[in-house]
Coordinates of C-alpha atoms in Angstrom, one line a residue:
G1 CA -0.4 -0.1 0.1
A2 CA 0.9 3.4 -0.3
P3 CA 3.1 5.2 2.7
Q4 CA 1.5 6.6 5.9
V5 CA 2.2 9.5 7.0
V6 CA 2.7 8.8 11.3
H7 CA 4.5 11.4 12.7
E8 CA 5.5 15.0 11.0
L9 CA 8.3 17.0 13.3
P10 CA 7.7 21.1 12.1
G11 CA 10.1 22.8 10.2
S12 CA 12.2 21.4 8.2
V13 CA 14.0 18.7 9.9
F14 CA 17.3 16.0 9.9
G15 CA 16.4 13.0 10.7
S16 CA 19.5 11.7 11.5
F17 CA 18.0 8.2 12.6
V18 CA 14.8 5.8 13.3
R19 CA 15.1 2.4 15.1
V20 CA 12.0 -0.1 16.2
A21 CA 12.2 -1.0 19.4
P22 CA 13.0 -5.4 20.3
S23 CA 9.3 -5.1 21.2
G24 CA 7.7 -3.5 18.7
Q25 CA 5.5 -1.3 20.1
F26 CA 7.3 2.4 19.4
L27 CA 10.6 3.6 17.1
L28 CA 12.9 5.9 18.2
F29 CA 13.6 9.3 15.6
G30 CA 16.9 11.5 15.8
E31 CA 16.8 14.5 14.9
S32 CA 19.7 16.4 14.1
N33 CA 19.4 20.0 14.1
T34 CA 17.4 20.2 17.8
G35 CA 19.3 17.1 19.0
T36 CA 16.2 15.6 19.7
I37 CA 14.9 12.3 20.2
T38 CA 10.9 11.5 20.1
R39 CA 9.5 8.6 21.2
L40 CA 6.2 7.5 19.0
W41 CA 4.1 4.8 19.7
L42 CA 2.8 2.4 16.9
A43 CA -0.6 1.7 18.7
S44 CA -1.5 5.3 18.9
N45 CA 0.6 7.5 16.5
E46 CA 1.7 9.1 20.0
A47 CA 5.2 10.9 20.4
G48 CA 7.0 12.5 22.7
I49 CA 10.4 13.6 24.1
V50 CA 12.8 11.6 25.4
A51 CA 16.0 12.9 24.9
T52 CA 17.7 15.6 24.0
L53 CA 21.6 14.8 22.7
A54 CA 23.3 17.7 20.4
F55 CA 25.0 16.2 16.7
H56 CA 23.4 12.6 17.3
F57 CA 23.9 10.9 14.9
D58 CA 23.0 7.3 14.7
A59 CA 21.6 4.7 17.4
V60 CA 21.3 0.6 18.2
F61 CA 19.3 -1.5 20.9
V62 CA 20.3 -2.5 23.6
S63 CA 16.9 -3.9 25.0
E64 CA 13.6 -2.8 24.9
D65 CA 14.6 0.3 27.5
E66 CA 18.4 1.0 26.9
V67 CA 20.1 2.8 23.6
I68 CA 23.2 3.1 22.1
V69 CA 23.8 6.8 20.9
S70 CA 26.6 8.7 18.6
A71 CA 26.5 11.9 19.2
S72 CA 29.4 14.8 18.7
P73 CA 27.4 17.2 21.1
D74 CA 30.5 19.7 21.3
G75 CA 31.7 18.7 17.9
T76 CA 35.0 18.2 18.7
G77 CA 34.6 14.2 18.6
T78 CA 32.0 11.6 19.2
T79 CA 31.1 9.9 22.7
L80 CA 28.5 7.0 22.7
Y81 CA 25.8 7.4 25.3
V82 CA 23.4 5.0 27.1
L83 CA 19.6 6.5 26.5
T84 CA 17.0 4.7 29.2
V85 CA 14.6 5.7 27.2
S86 CA 11.6 5.5 30.6
S87 CA 13.7 7.9 32.2
G88 CA 15.5 10.2 29.8
A89 CA 18.7 9.4 32.2
V90 CA 21.8 9.7 29.2
R91 CA 25.2 8.9 30.3
A92 CA 28.3 8.4 28.6
I93 CA 29.5 4.6 27.8
A94 CA 32.6 5.4 25.3
T95 CA 34.4 8.5 24.0
F96 CA 36.9 8.6 20.7
D97 CA 37.7 11.4 18.1
G98 CA 36.1 12.4 15.3
P99 CA 32.5 13.1 14.1
S100 CA 29.8 10.4 15.4
G101 CA 29.2 7.9 13.0
P102 CA 27.3 4.6 13.1
V103 CA 27.3 2.1 15.1
A104 CA 26.3 -1.5 15.5
L105 CA 25.4 -4.5 17.5
D106 CA 25.6 -8.0 17.5
D107 CA 23.8 -10.8 19.0
A108 CA 26.8 -11.4 21.2
G109 CA 26.6 -7.9 22.4
N110 CA 30.5 -7.3 20.2
L111 CA 28.9 -3.3 19.9
Y112 CA 30.9 -2.5 16.6
Y113 CA 31.2 1.3 15.8
L114 CA 32.7 3.7 12.1
R115 CA 34.9 6.0 13.2
S116 CA 35.2 8.6 10.3
T117 CA 38.0 12.4 10.6
F118 CA 36.6 15.6 10.7
D119 CA 38.7 15.9 7.0
F120 CA 36.7 17.0 4.3
P121 CA 36.8 14.8 1.6
P122 CA 38.2 12.3 4.1
P123 CA 41.8 11.3 2.7
P124 CA 41.5 6.7 2.3
G125 CA 41.5 5.1 4.7
S126 CA 40.9 7.3 7.4
H127 CA 37.5 5.5 8.2
R128 CA 38.2 2.9 11.2
L129 CA 36.1 0.6 11.8
L130 CA 36.5 -0.3 15.4
K131 CA 34.9 -3.4 17.5
L132 CA 34.3 -3.0 21.6
P133 CA 34.2 -6.1 22.5
N134 CA 31.0 -7.7 24.7
D135 CA 33.2 -8.1 28.1
R136 CA 33.5 -4.8 28.1
V137 CA 30.8 -3.2 26.9
A138 CA 28.8 -4.7 29.9
E139 CA 31.0 -3.1 32.2
A140 CA 30.4 0.7 30.2
L141 CA 26.7 0.0 30.1
A142 CA 27.0 -1.1 34.0
G143 CA 28.1 1.9 35.1
G144 CA 32.0 0.8 34.7
T145 CA 33.8 2.1 33.5
V146 CA 34.1 4.9 30.0
L147 CA 36.2 3.1 27.2
T148 CA 37.7 4.4 24.9
E149 CA 39.6 3.2 21.1
S150 CA 42.0 1.7 23.5
D151 CA 39.6 -0.9 24.6
A152 CA 38.6 -1.7 20.8
E153 CA 39.9 -3.9 18.5
P154 CA 40.9 -2.3 14.6
I155 CA 38.6 -4.6 12.2
A156 CA 39.2 -2.5 9.1
Q157 CA 40.3 0.5 7.9
L158 CA 37.5 2.0 5.0
D159 CA 37.3 5.6 2.4
S160 CA 34.0 6.2 3.9
G161 CA 30.8 5.5 5.7
Y162 CA 27.6 6.1 7.1
G163 CA 24.9 3.0 7.8
L164 CA 26.0 0.3 9.7
E165 CA 24.7 -3.3 10.2
V166 CA 24.9 -6.5 11.4
N167 CA 24.0 -9.8 10.6
A168 CA 24.2 -13.1 12.5
F169 CA 26.7 -14.4 10.8
G170 CA 29.6 -12.5 11.9
E171 CA 29.4 -9.8 8.9
L172 CA 29.1 -7.0 9.2
F173 CA 27.2 -4.0 6.1
I174 CA 28.3 -1.1 5.3
S175 CA 26.9 2.1 3.2
D176 CA 29.7 4.1 1.9
F177 CA 29.4 7.8 0.3
G178 CA 30.0 6.8 -2.9
G179 CA 26.4 4.5 -2.9
M180 CA 28.2 0.6 -2.0
V181 CA 27.4 -1.7 0.6
R182 CA 30.4 -3.5 2.2
R183 CA 30.2 -6.7 3.1
I184 CA 33.3 -7.0 5.9
A185 CA 33.8 -10.7 7.3
I186 CA 34.1 -9.7 11.1
A187 CA 36.8 -12.3 11.6
S188 CA 38.9 -11.3 9.1
G189 CA 38.3 -8.2 8.5
A190 CA 38.4 -9.0 4.8
V191 CA 35.9 -6.0 3.1
H192 CA 34.1 -7.1 0.0
P193 CA 31.6 -4.7 -2.6
F194 CA 28.3 -6.3 -3.2

């Protein structure tokens, strides 16, 4: 059928992400101009702002009530935050150099982040795909520490990247600025264009 408008934001906005909760009952919509993250209940189309994080880029659900959001609120680097949806509480769990970028979480709880550069156009190989292991992610989510790039395992170097998704077979898929989707085998770091 025809697309249905379920929510409309006022004025000119830049949607940075849409993520559906694991239960399918609501979605989160990130709007980067104002930094708002809005929850939209899918059965009723009722919406309300959950939190505000300036210059956010992407998000991934950890559970029904926790979301990891990448944002660059001061414009000098990226912070990965855990957002508690029910309360709107936000807490830093990791920091990286460069502008905010895409995040993904695999079934084992490993967190993937694509670190970028402020240079434009980006130099070849300037995007670094990083894996934060599940034990370190669990520690950060529990409030034990704020992770950095030194806690991450490098997976691959890329020329660009915008979207990031992981499947159950140990493969990451990255959309780049050149219009390509690339598949990366996590175990080997081998990059394959489609």
